[in-house]
mmCIF file with all atom_site columns, C-alpha atoms in Angstrom:
data_model
loop_
_atom_site.group_PDB
_atom_site.id
_atom_site.type_symbol
_atom_site.label_atom_id
_atom_site.label_alt_id
_atom_site.label_comp_id
_atom_site.label_asym_id
_atom_site.label_entity_id
_atom_site.label_seq_id
_atom_site.pdbx_PDB_ins_code
_atom_site.Cartn_x
_atom_site.Cartn_y
_atom_site.Cartn_z
_atom_site.occupancy
_atom_site.B_iso_or_equiv
_atom_site.pdbx_formal_charge
_atom_site.auth_seq_id
_atom_site.auth_comp_id
_atom_site.auth_asym_id
_atom_site.auth_atom_id
_atom_site.pdbx_PDB_model_num
ATOM 1   C CA . MET A 1 1   ? 10.747  7.345   12.933  1.00 90.00 ? 1   MET A CA 1
ATOM 2   C CA . ILE A 1 2   ? 7.772   7.246   10.508  1.00 93.00 ? 2   ILE A CA 1
ATOM 3   C CA . CYS A 1 3   ? 9.109   5.606   7.250   1.00 97.00 ? 3   CYS A CA 1
ATOM 4   C CA . PHE A 1 4   ? 6.901   5.321   3.982   1.00 97.00 ? 4   PHE A CA 1
ATOM 5   C CA . VAL A 1 5   ? 7.331   2.324   1.723   1.00 98.00 ? 5   VAL A CA 1
ATOM 6   C CA . ILE A 1 6   ? 6.644   3.372   -1.603  1.00 98.00 ? 6   ILE A CA 1
ATOM 7   C CA . ALA A 1 7   ? 6.600   1.255   -4.677  1.00 97.00 ? 7   ALA A CA 1
ATOM 8   C CA . MET A 1 8   ? 7.999   3.504   -7.394  1.00 97.00 ? 8   MET A CA 1
ATOM 9   C CA . ASP A 1 9   ? 9.723   6.964   -7.836  1.00 96.00 ? 9   ASP A CA 1
ATOM 10  C CA . LYS A 1 10  ? 6.947   8.516   -9.263  1.00 96.00 ? 10  LYS A CA 1
ATOM 11  C CA . GLU A 1 11  ? 4.516   7.826   -6.207  1.00 96.00 ? 11  GLU A CA 1
ATOM 12  C CA . ALA A 1 12  ? 7.339   8.779   -3.980  1.00 97.00 ? 12  ALA A CA 1
ATOM 13  C CA . GLN A 1 13  ? 8.149   12.019  -5.651  1.00 96.00 ? 13  GLN A CA 1
ATOM 14  C CA . PRO A 1 14  ? 5.088   14.228  -4.113  1.00 95.00 ? 14  PRO A CA 1
ATOM 15  C CA . VAL A 1 15  ? 6.615   13.010  -0.565  1.00 96.00 ? 15  VAL A CA 1
ATOM 16  C CA . ILE A 1 16  ? 10.023  14.171  -1.267  1.00 97.00 ? 16  ILE A CA 1
ATOM 17  C CA . ALA A 1 17  ? 9.228   17.618  -2.676  1.00 96.00 ? 17  ALA A CA 1
ATOM 18  C CA . ALA A 1 18  ? 7.362   18.168  0.698   1.00 96.00 ? 18  ALA A CA 1
ATOM 19  C CA . MET A 1 19  ? 10.489  16.878  2.628   1.00 96.00 ? 19  MET A CA 1
ATOM 20  C CA . LYS A 1 20  ? 13.059  19.489  4.083   1.00 96.00 ? 20  LYS A CA 1
ATOM 21  C CA . ASP A 1 21  ? 16.833  18.918  4.733   1.00 96.00 ? 21  ASP A CA 1
ATOM 22  C CA . VAL A 1 22  ? 16.773  15.820  2.597   1.00 97.00 ? 22  VAL A CA 1
ATOM 23  C CA . LYS A 1 23  ? 19.474  13.156  2.367   1.00 97.00 ? 23  LYS A CA 1
ATOM 24  C CA . GLU A 1 24  ? 19.641  10.254  0.205   1.00 97.00 ? 24  GLU A CA 1
ATOM 25  C CA . GLN A 1 25  ? 21.612  6.895   -0.153  1.00 97.00 ? 25  GLN A CA 1
ATOM 26  C CA . LYS A 1 26  ? 21.211  3.366   -1.233  1.00 97.00 ? 26  LYS A CA 1
ATOM 27  C CA . ILE A 1 27  ? 20.758  0.727   1.164   1.00 96.00 ? 27  ILE A CA 1
ATOM 28  C CA . CYS A 1 28  ? 20.510  -2.547  -0.123  1.00 94.00 ? 28  CYS A CA 1
ATOM 29  C CA . GLY A 1 29  ? 20.010  -1.571  -3.769  1.00 95.00 ? 29  GLY A CA 1
ATOM 30  C CA . LYS A 1 30  ? 16.730  0.492   -2.351  1.00 97.00 ? 30  LYS A CA 1
ATOM 31  C CA . ARG A 1 31  ? 16.637  4.219   -2.638  1.00 97.00 ? 31  ARG A CA 1
ATOM 32  C CA . VAL A 1 32  ? 15.963  5.591   0.691   1.00 98.00 ? 32  VAL A CA 1
ATOM 33  C CA . ILE A 1 33  ? 15.361  9.260   1.550   1.00 98.00 ? 33  ILE A CA 1
ATOM 34  C CA . CYS A 1 34  ? 15.590  10.744  5.123   1.00 97.00 ? 34  CYS A CA 1
ATOM 35  C CA . GLY A 1 35  ? 14.733  14.046  6.066   1.00 97.00 ? 35  GLY A CA 1
ATOM 36  C CA . ALA A 1 36  ? 11.751  15.918  7.964   1.00 96.00 ? 36  ALA A CA 1
ATOM 37  C CA . LEU A 1 37  ? 8.072   15.859  6.720   1.00 95.00 ? 37  LEU A CA 1
ATOM 38  C CA . TYR A 1 38  ? 5.986   18.761  8.238   1.00 94.00 ? 38  TYR A CA 1
ATOM 39  C CA . GLY A 1 39  ? 8.206   18.808  11.413  1.00 91.00 ? 39  GLY A CA 1
ATOM 40  C CA . LYS A 1 40  ? 8.487   15.038  11.872  1.00 92.00 ? 40  LYS A CA 1
ATOM 41  C CA . GLU A 1 41  ? 11.448  12.958  11.301  1.00 94.00 ? 41  GLU A CA 1
ATOM 42  C CA . ALA A 1 42  ? 10.672  10.762  8.494   1.00 96.00 ? 42  ALA A CA 1
ATOM 43  C CA . ALA A 1 43  ? 11.877  8.460   5.462   1.00 97.00 ? 43  ALA A CA 1
ATOM 44  C CA . ILE A 1 44  ? 11.011  6.638   2.256   1.00 98.00 ? 44  ILE A CA 1
ATOM 45  C CA . VAL A 1 45  ? 11.764  3.748   1.077   1.00 98.00 ? 45  VAL A CA 1
ATOM 46  C CA . VAL A 1 46  ? 11.251  3.240   -2.477  1.00 98.00 ? 46  VAL A CA 1
ATOM 47  C CA . CYS A 1 47  ? 10.799  -0.507  -2.613  1.00 98.00 ? 47  CYS A CA 1
ATOM 48  C CA . GLY A 1 48  ? 9.949   -1.539  -5.953  1.00 97.00 ? 48  GLY A CA 1
ATOM 49  C CA . VAL A 1 49  ? 7.083   -3.185  -7.500  1.00 98.00 ? 49  VAL A CA 1
ATOM 50  C CA . GLY A 1 50  ? 5.722   -6.500  -6.070  1.00 98.00 ? 50  GLY A CA 1
ATOM 51  C CA . LYS A 1 51  ? 5.156   -8.312  -2.585  1.00 98.00 ? 51  LYS A CA 1
ATOM 52  C CA . VAL A 1 52  ? 9.014   -9.456  -2.449  1.00 98.00 ? 52  VAL A CA 1
ATOM 53  C CA . ASN A 1 53  ? 10.021  -5.932  -3.096  1.00 98.00 ? 53  ASN A CA 1
ATOM 54  C CA . ALA A 1 54  ? 7.703   -4.123  -0.442  1.00 98.00 ? 54  ALA A CA 1
ATOM 55  C CA . ALA A 1 55  ? 8.447   -6.884  1.877   1.00 98.00 ? 55  ALA A CA 1
ATOM 56  C CA . CYS A 1 56  ? 12.433  -6.034  1.650   1.00 98.00 ? 56  CYS A CA 1
ATOM 57  C CA . GLY A 1 57  ? 11.507  -2.638  1.710   1.00 98.00 ? 57  GLY A CA 1
ATOM 58  C CA . ALA A 1 58  ? 9.593   -2.722  5.102   1.00 98.00 ? 58  ALA A CA 1
ATOM 59  C CA . GLN A 1 59  ? 12.325  -4.845  6.733   1.00 98.00 ? 59  GLN A CA 1
ATOM 60  C CA . LEU A 1 60  ? 15.054  -2.671  5.769   1.00 98.00 ? 60  LEU A CA 1
ATOM 61  C CA . ALA A 1 61  ? 12.775  0.236   6.997   1.00 98.00 ? 61  ALA A CA 1
ATOM 62  C CA . ILE A 1 62  ? 12.797  -1.634  10.434  1.00 97.00 ? 62  ILE A CA 1
ATOM 63  C CA . ASP A 1 63  ? 15.906  -3.125  10.656  1.00 97.00 ? 63  ASP A CA 1
ATOM 64  C CA . LYS A 1 64  ? 18.155  -0.064  9.044   1.00 96.00 ? 64  LYS A CA 1
ATOM 65  C CA . LEU A 1 65  ? 16.097  2.915   9.860   1.00 97.00 ? 65  LEU A CA 1
ATOM 66  C CA . ASN A 1 66  ? 14.459  2.074   13.092  1.00 96.00 ? 66  ASN A CA 1
ATOM 67  C CA . ALA A 1 67  ? 11.196  2.514   12.147  1.00 96.00 ? 67  ALA A CA 1
ATOM 68  C CA . THR A 1 68  ? 8.382   3.016   14.652  1.00 95.00 ? 68  THR A CA 1
ATOM 69  C CA . GLU A 1 69  ? 5.516   3.279   12.019  1.00 96.00 ? 69  GLU A CA 1
ATOM 70  C CA . ILE A 1 70  ? 5.327   2.136   8.246   1.00 97.00 ? 70  ILE A CA 1
ATOM 71  C CA . ILE A 1 71  ? 3.304   3.807   6.068   1.00 97.00 ? 71  ILE A CA 1
ATOM 72  C CA . ASN A 1 72  ? 2.478   2.078   2.572   1.00 98.00 ? 72  ASN A CA 1
ATOM 73  C CA . LEU A 1 73  ? 1.344   4.873   0.167   1.00 96.00 ? 73  LEU A CA 1
ATOM 74  C CA . GLY A 1 74  ? 0.451   4.869   -3.745  1.00 96.00 ? 74  GLY A CA 1
ATOM 75  C CA . VAL A 1 75  ? -2.031  4.286   -6.458  1.00 97.00 ? 75  VAL A CA 1
ATOM 76  C CA . ALA A 1 76  ? -4.225  1.075   -6.573  1.00 98.00 ? 76  ALA A CA 1
ATOM 77  C CA . GLY A 1 77  ? -7.255  -0.232  -8.661  1.00 97.00 ? 77  GLY A CA 1
ATOM 78  C CA . GLY A 1 78  ? -10.763 0.088   -7.426  1.00 97.00 ? 78  GLY A CA 1
ATOM 79  C CA . LEU A 1 79  ? -12.929 -3.021  -7.381  1.00 97.00 ? 79  LEU A CA 1
ATOM 80  C CA . ASP A 1 80  ? -16.087 -1.499  -6.049  1.00 90.00 ? 80  ASP A CA 1
ATOM 81  C CA . SER A 1 81  ? -18.144 1.139   -8.376  1.00 87.00 ? 81  SER A CA 1
ATOM 82  C CA . GLY A 1 82  ? -18.613 3.136   -5.576  1.00 93.00 ? 82  GLY A CA 1
ATOM 83  C CA . LEU A 1 83  ? -14.850 4.100   -5.270  1.00 96.00 ? 83  LEU A CA 1
ATOM 84  C CA . SER A 1 84  ? -13.990 7.248   -7.179  1.00 96.00 ? 84  SER A CA 1
ATOM 85  C CA . VAL A 1 85  ? -11.025 7.676   -9.164  1.00 97.00 ? 85  VAL A CA 1
ATOM 86  C CA . GLY A 1 86  ? -8.405  10.242  -7.769  1.00 96.00 ? 86  GLY A CA 1
ATOM 87  C CA . GLU A 1 87  ? -9.731  9.823   -4.412  1.00 97.00 ? 87  GLU A CA 1
ATOM 88  C CA . ILE A 1 88  ? -7.682  8.404   -1.149  1.00 97.00 ? 88  ILE A CA 1
ATOM 89  C CA . TYR A 1 89  ? -8.889  5.554   0.956   1.00 98.00 ? 89  TYR A CA 1
ATOM 90  C CA . GLU A 1 90  ? -7.300  4.191   4.192   1.00 97.00 ? 90  GLU A CA 1
ATOM 91  C CA . ILE A 1 91  ? -6.772  0.639   4.042   1.00 98.00 ? 91  ILE A CA 1
ATOM 92  C CA . SER A 1 92  ? -8.358  -1.233  7.554   1.00 98.00 ? 92  SER A CA 1
ATOM 93  C CA . ALA A 1 93  ? -7.172  -5.091  6.371   1.00 98.00 ? 93  ALA A CA 1
ATOM 94  C CA . ALA A 1 94  ? -5.274  -6.481  3.995   1.00 98.00 ? 94  ALA A CA 1
ATOM 95  C CA . VAL A 1 95  ? -5.186  -10.246 2.017   1.00 98.00 ? 95  VAL A CA 1
ATOM 96  C CA . GLN A 1 96  ? -2.758  -11.765 -0.288  1.00 98.00 ? 96  GLN A CA 1
ATOM 97  C CA . TYR A 1 97  ? -4.688  -13.117 -2.584  1.00 98.00 ? 97  TYR A CA 1
ATOM 98  C CA . ASP A 1 98  ? -2.307  -15.282 -4.706  1.00 97.00 ? 98  ASP A CA 1
ATOM 99  C CA . PHE A 1 99  ? -1.236  -17.142 -1.270  1.00 97.00 ? 99  PHE A CA 1
ATOM 100 C CA . ASP A 1 100 ? -3.401  -20.314 -1.408  1.00 96.00 ? 100 ASP A CA 1
ATOM 101 C CA . LEU A 1 101 ? -2.675  -23.065 1.192   1.00 96.00 ? 101 LEU A CA 1
ATOM 102 C CA . THR A 1 102 ? -6.083  -24.230 0.948   1.00 95.00 ? 102 THR A CA 1
ATOM 103 C CA . GLN A 1 103 ? -5.364  -27.568 -0.417  1.00 95.00 ? 103 GLN A CA 1
ATOM 104 C CA . LEU A 1 104 ? -2.348  -28.411 2.404   1.00 94.00 ? 104 LEU A CA 1
ATOM 105 C CA . ASN A 1 105 ? -4.295  -26.328 5.396   1.00 95.00 ? 105 ASN A CA 1
ATOM 106 C CA . GLY A 1 106 ? -7.775  -26.257 4.353   1.00 94.00 ? 106 GLY A CA 1
ATOM 107 C CA . THR A 1 107 ? -7.843  -22.308 5.063   1.00 95.00 ? 107 THR A CA 1
ATOM 108 C CA . GLN A 1 108 ? -9.543  -19.749 3.243   1.00 96.00 ? 108 GLN A CA 1
ATOM 109 C CA . ILE A 1 109 ? -7.525  -18.469 0.376   1.00 97.00 ? 109 ILE A CA 1
ATOM 110 C CA . GLY A 1 110 ? -5.131  -16.031 1.457   1.00 97.00 ? 110 GLY A CA 1
ATOM 111 C CA . THR A 1 111 ? -4.280  -17.462 4.790   1.00 97.00 ? 111 THR A CA 1
ATOM 112 C CA . LEU A 1 112 ? -0.893  -17.337 5.716   1.00 97.00 ? 112 LEU A CA 1
ATOM 113 C CA . ASP A 1 113 ? 0.416   -20.317 7.404   1.00 97.00 ? 113 ASP A CA 1
ATOM 114 C CA . GLU A 1 114 ? 1.310   -18.647 10.450  1.00 96.00 ? 114 GLU A CA 1
ATOM 115 C CA . CYS A 1 115 ? -2.192  -17.125 10.813  1.00 96.00 ? 115 CYS A CA 1
ATOM 116 C CA . LYS A 1 116 ? -5.726  -18.342 11.405  1.00 95.00 ? 116 LYS A CA 1
ATOM 117 C CA . GLU A 1 117 ? -7.188  -15.459 9.228   1.00 96.00 ? 117 GLU A CA 1
ATOM 118 C CA . ASN A 1 118 ? -6.635  -14.124 5.853   1.00 97.00 ? 118 ASN A CA 1
ATOM 119 C CA . TYR A 1 119 ? -7.059  -10.556 6.375   1.00 98.00 ? 119 TYR A CA 1
ATOM 120 C CA . LEU A 1 120 ? -4.433  -9.071  8.113   1.00 98.00 ? 120 LEU A CA 1
ATOM 121 C CA . PRO A 1 121 ? -5.928  -5.716  10.389  1.00 98.00 ? 121 PRO A CA 1
ATOM 122 C CA . LEU A 1 122 ? -3.927  -2.644  9.778   1.00 98.00 ? 122 LEU A CA 1
ATOM 123 C CA . ASP A 1 123 ? -3.973  0.516   11.865  1.00 96.00 ? 123 ASP A CA 1
ATOM 124 C CA . ILE A 1 124 ? -6.336  3.481   10.963  1.00 94.00 ? 124 ILE A CA 1
ATOM 125 C CA . CYS A 1 125 ? -6.590  7.350   11.531  1.00 90.00 ? 125 CYS A CA 1
ATOM 126 C CA . GLY A 1 126 ? -10.056 7.688   10.663  1.00 92.00 ? 126 GLY A CA 1
ATOM 127 C CA . VAL A 1 127 ? -9.362  10.702  8.233   1.00 92.00 ? 127 VAL A CA 1
ATOM 128 C CA . TYR A 1 128 ? -10.188 8.973   5.127   1.00 96.00 ? 128 TYR A CA 1
ATOM 129 C CA . PRO A 1 129 ? -13.213 6.170   4.372   1.00 97.00 ? 129 PRO A CA 1
ATOM 130 C CA . ALA A 1 130 ? -11.674 2.829   5.242   1.00 97.00 ? 130 ALA A CA 1
ATOM 131 C CA . LYS A 1 131 ? -11.763 0.086   2.795   1.00 98.00 ? 131 LYS A CA 1
ATOM 132 C CA . ARG A 1 132 ? -10.375 -3.669  2.422   1.00 98.00 ? 132 ARG A CA 1
ATOM 133 C CA . LEU A 1 133 ? -7.428  -4.718  0.236   1.00 98.00 ? 133 LEU A CA 1
ATOM 134 C CA . ALA A 1 134 ? -6.131  -7.429  -1.573  1.00 98.00 ? 134 ALA A CA 1
ATOM 135 C CA . THR A 1 135 ? -2.441  -7.812  -2.675  1.00 98.00 ? 135 THR A CA 1
ATOM 136 C CA . GLY A 1 136 ? -1.187  -9.885  -5.343  1.00 98.00 ? 136 GLY A CA 1
ATOM 137 C CA . ASP A 1 137 ? 1.621   -9.906  -7.719  1.00 97.00 ? 137 ASP A CA 1
ATOM 138 C CA . ARG A 1 138 ? -0.380  -9.780  -10.811 1.00 95.00 ? 138 ARG A CA 1
ATOM 139 C CA . PHE A 1 139 ? -1.775  -6.400  -12.895 1.00 94.00 ? 139 PHE A CA 1
ATOM 140 C CA . ASN A 1 140 ? -4.836  -7.140  -15.161 1.00 93.00 ? 140 ASN A CA 1
ATOM 141 C CA . ASP A 1 141 ? -8.124  -7.430  -16.453 1.00 92.00 ? 141 ASP A CA 1
ATOM 142 C CA . SER A 1 142 ? -8.555  -10.762 -15.533 1.00 92.00 ? 142 SER A CA 1
ATOM 143 C CA . LYS A 1 143 ? -12.311 -12.000 -14.927 1.00 93.00 ? 143 LYS A CA 1
ATOM 144 C CA . ALA A 1 144 ? -11.420 -14.779 -12.800 1.00 95.00 ? 144 ALA A CA 1
ATOM 145 C CA . ASP A 1 145 ? -9.321  -12.504 -10.517 1.00 96.00 ? 145 ASP A CA 1
ATOM 146 C CA . PHE A 1 146 ? -11.916 -10.169 -10.292 1.00 96.00 ? 146 PHE A CA 1
ATOM 147 C CA . LYS A 1 147 ? -14.566 -12.658 -9.314  1.00 96.00 ? 147 LYS A CA 1
ATOM 148 C CA . LEU A 1 148 ? -12.358 -13.987 -6.706  1.00 97.00 ? 148 LEU A CA 1
ATOM 149 C CA . LEU A 1 149 ? -11.483 -10.605 -5.272  1.00 97.00 ? 149 LEU A CA 1
ATOM 150 C CA . THR A 1 150 ? -15.065 -9.495  -4.827  1.00 97.00 ? 150 THR A CA 1
ATOM 151 C CA . GLU A 1 151 ? -17.120 -12.528 -4.606  1.00 97.00 ? 151 GLU A CA 1
ATOM 152 C CA . VAL A 1 152 ? -14.770 -14.515 -2.376  1.00 97.00 ? 152 VAL A CA 1
ATOM 153 C CA . LEU A 1 153 ? -12.376 -12.090 -0.665  1.00 98.00 ? 153 LEU A CA 1
ATOM 154 C CA . LYS A 1 154 ? -14.829 -9.080  -0.678  1.00 98.00 ? 154 LYS A CA 1
ATOM 155 C CA . ALA A 1 155 ? -12.403 -6.445  -1.088  1.00 98.00 ? 155 ALA A CA 1
ATOM 156 C CA . ASP A 1 156 ? -12.779 -3.148  -2.360  1.00 98.00 ? 156 ASP A CA 1
ATOM 157 C CA . ILE A 1 157 ? -9.108  -2.287  -3.662  1.00 98.00 ? 157 ILE A CA 1
ATOM 158 C CA . ARG A 1 158 ? -6.315  -4.258  -5.121  1.00 98.00 ? 158 ARG A CA 1
ATOM 159 C CA . ASP A 1 159 ? -2.651  -3.385  -5.133  1.00 98.00 ? 159 ASP A CA 1
ATOM 160 C CA . MET A 1 160 ? 0.599   -5.271  -5.371  1.00 97.00 ? 160 MET A CA 1
ATOM 161 C CA . GLU A 1 161 ? 2.588   -4.375  -2.221  1.00 98.00 ? 161 GLU A CA 1
ATOM 162 C CA . CYS A 1 162 ? 0.344   -3.564  0.953   1.00 98.00 ? 162 CYS A CA 1
ATOM 163 C CA . GLY A 1 163 ? -0.584  -7.234  2.159   1.00 98.00 ? 163 GLY A CA 1
ATOM 164 C CA . ALA A 1 164 ? 3.392   -7.968  2.118   1.00 98.00 ? 164 ALA A CA 1
ATOM 165 C CA . VAL A 1 165 ? 4.177   -4.671  3.819   1.00 98.00 ? 165 VAL A CA 1
ATOM 166 C CA . ALA A 1 166 ? 1.252   -5.891  6.518   1.00 98.00 ? 166 ALA A CA 1
ATOM 167 C CA . GLN A 1 167 ? 2.623   -9.037  7.175   1.00 98.00 ? 167 GLN A CA 1
ATOM 168 C CA . VAL A 1 168 ? 6.301   -7.723  8.042   1.00 98.00 ? 168 VAL A CA 1
ATOM 169 C CA . CYS A 1 169 ? 4.736   -5.206  10.621  1.00 98.00 ? 169 CYS A CA 1
ATOM 170 C CA . MET A 1 170 ? 2.757   -7.962  12.104  1.00 98.00 ? 170 MET A CA 1
ATOM 171 C CA . HIS A 1 171 ? 5.699   -10.043 12.943  1.00 98.00 ? 171 HIS A CA 1
ATOM 172 C CA . ALA A 1 172 ? 7.873   -7.110  14.055  1.00 97.00 ? 172 ALA A CA 1
ATOM 173 C CA . LYS A 1 173 ? 4.789   -5.746  16.098  1.00 97.00 ? 173 LYS A CA 1
ATOM 174 C CA . ILE A 1 174 ? 4.987   -2.129  14.592  1.00 96.00 ? 174 ILE A CA 1
ATOM 175 C CA . PRO A 1 175 ? 2.010   0.145   13.472  1.00 96.00 ? 175 PRO A CA 1
ATOM 176 C CA . CYS A 1 176 ? 1.272   -0.454  9.638   1.00 97.00 ? 176 CYS A CA 1
ATOM 177 C CA . ARG A 1 177 ? -0.956  2.315   7.820   1.00 97.00 ? 177 ARG A CA 1
ATOM 178 C CA . SER A 1 178 ? -1.771  2.327   4.329   1.00 98.00 ? 178 SER A CA 1
ATOM 179 C CA . PHE A 1 179 ? -3.520  5.069   2.053   1.00 98.00 ? 179 PHE A CA 1
ATOM 180 C CA . LYS A 1 180 ? -4.409  4.340   -1.465  1.00 98.00 ? 180 LYS A CA 1
ATOM 181 C CA . ILE A 1 181 ? -5.420  6.361   -4.333  1.00 98.00 ? 181 ILE A CA 1
ATOM 182 C CA . ILE A 1 182 ? -7.381  4.879   -6.895  1.00 98.00 ? 182 ILE A CA 1
ATOM 183 C CA . SER A 1 183 ? -6.167  5.126   -10.342 1.00 97.00 ? 183 SER A CA 1
ATOM 184 C CA . ASP A 1 184 ? -8.493  2.688   -12.164 1.00 96.00 ? 184 ASP A CA 1
ATOM 185 C CA . LEU A 1 185 ? -11.871 1.051   -11.722 1.00 95.00 ? 185 LEU A CA 1
ATOM 186 C CA . ALA A 1 186 ? -12.700 -2.311  -12.478 1.00 93.00 ? 186 ALA A CA 1
ATOM 187 C CA . GLY A 1 187 ? -15.526 -2.526  -15.418 1.00 89.00 ? 187 GLY A CA 1
ATOM 188 C CA . SER A 1 188 ? -14.571 0.831   -16.532 1.00 91.00 ? 188 SER A CA 1
ATOM 189 C CA . GLY A 1 189 ? -12.087 -0.228  -19.554 1.00 91.00 ? 189 GLY A CA 1
ATOM 190 C CA . SER A 1 190 ? -8.660  -0.969  -19.898 1.00 93.00 ? 190 SER A CA 1
ATOM 191 C CA . THR A 1 191 ? -6.804  -0.817  -16.341 1.00 93.00 ? 191 THR A CA 1
ATOM 192 C CA . THR A 1 192 ? -3.629  -0.300  -18.282 1.00 94.00 ? 192 THR A CA 1
ATOM 193 C CA . GLU A 1 193 ? -4.990  2.885   -20.433 1.00 95.00 ? 193 GLU A CA 1
ATOM 194 C CA . GLN A 1 194 ? -6.801  4.176   -17.131 1.00 95.00 ? 194 GLN A CA 1
ATOM 195 C CA . TYR A 1 195 ? -3.788  3.468   -14.835 1.00 95.00 ? 195 TYR A CA 1
ATOM 196 C CA . LEU A 1 196 ? -1.518  5.511   -17.262 1.00 95.00 ? 196 LEU A CA 1
ATOM 197 C CA . ASN A 1 197 ? -4.399  8.449   -17.747 1.00 95.00 ? 197 ASN A CA 1
ATOM 198 C CA . ASN A 1 198 ? -5.213  9.015   -14.313 1.00 96.00 ? 198 ASN A CA 1
ATOM 199 C CA . LEU A 1 199 ? -1.673  9.442   -12.647 1.00 95.00 ? 199 LEU A CA 1
ATOM 200 C CA . SER A 1 200 ? -1.257  12.869  -12.748 1.00 94.00 ? 200 SER A CA 1
ATOM 201 C CA . LEU A 1 201 ? -4.723  13.323  -10.940 1.00 96.00 ? 201 LEU A CA 1
ATOM 202 C CA . CYS A 1 202 ? -3.755  10.661  -7.999  1.00 96.00 ? 202 CYS A CA 1
ATOM 203 C CA . PHE A 1 203 ? -0.433  12.738  -7.606  1.00 95.00 ? 203 PHE A CA 1
ATOM 204 C CA . LYS A 1 204 ? -2.305  15.940  -7.441  1.00 95.00 ? 204 LYS A CA 1
ATOM 205 C CA . THR A 1 205 ? -4.553  14.174  -4.599  1.00 96.00 ? 205 THR A CA 1
ATOM 206 C CA . LEU A 1 206 ? -1.562  13.077  -2.653  1.00 95.00 ? 206 LEU A CA 1
ATOM 207 C CA . GLU A 1 207 ? 0.169   16.526  -2.830  1.00 94.00 ? 207 GLU A CA 1
ATOM 208 C CA . ARG A 1 208 ? -3.167  17.994  -1.508  1.00 95.00 ? 208 ARG A CA 1
ATOM 209 C CA . GLU A 1 209 ? -3.576  15.296  1.234   1.00 95.00 ? 209 GLU A CA 1
ATOM 210 C CA . LEU A 1 210 ? 0.188   14.500  2.391   1.00 94.00 ? 210 LEU A CA 1
ATOM 211 C CA . GLU A 1 211 ? 0.161   17.055  5.177   1.00 93.00 ? 211 GLU A CA 1
ATOM 212 C CA . LYS A 1 212 ? -3.381  15.976  6.567   1.00 92.00 ? 212 LYS A CA 1
ATOM 213 C CA . ILE A 1 213 ? -1.726  12.166  6.582   1.00 91.00 ? 213 ILE A CA 1
ATOM 214 C CA . ALA A 1 214 ? 1.558   13.244  8.054   1.00 89.00 ? 214 ALA A CA 1
ATOM 215 C CA . GLU A 1 215 ? -0.506  15.169  10.850  1.00 87.00 ? 215 GLU A CA 1
ATOM 216 C CA . ALA A 1 216 ? -2.307  11.522  11.645  1.00 83.00 ? 216 ALA A CA 1
ATOM 217 C CA . MET A 1 217 ? 1.008   9.929   11.898  1.00 81.00 ? 217 MET A CA 1
ATOM 218 C CA . HIS A 1 218 ? 2.461   8.974   15.470  1.00 70.00 ? 218 HIS A CA 1
ATOM 219 C CA . GLY A 1 219 ? 5.935   9.779   14.996  1.00 56.00 ? 219 GLY A CA 1
#
């Protein structure tokens, strides 16, 4: 089964609206919606914001829903001025920028203890431009974070979930894909104001592109 792991109800709503034969339940405190999406069996786990929530949601999808493919979907912040607000991008690799064992292991920032490289590869469909993403439990306008994300990690996009979902899928050995719609761009004013002002535009993009995403899935 294809399982979407989505942080917030409002991000999940366009997907729920497109599903048929919908059944909803709560599992481990998470909202779980099952049904058919453009003729394919699918489920959504609304996991909550942040890395721990995302990892819990992904593991729930694997253990309780027998997920064969996980798709992390949602809005995210752009770090590259070449990106466009309201446009959708596919994630080719993700790193957790707030995970740091540099002092202990001598590895690059973001390198998990069980890994040799800091970026985890994701499966891509080739439907949208592929970008690199950095995940952390922070939503801010920090200049220090921006420097780390762009100059050190060379990331194009930032979010709060994808890297954790990728880590769970790596261990479970199942495909992980991620599609992110840009809600705000670094250097274009307050991240919070941009995010709030652009959400409706992002959701319209998701509604428009959802069938194309579903067609690219393996389920």
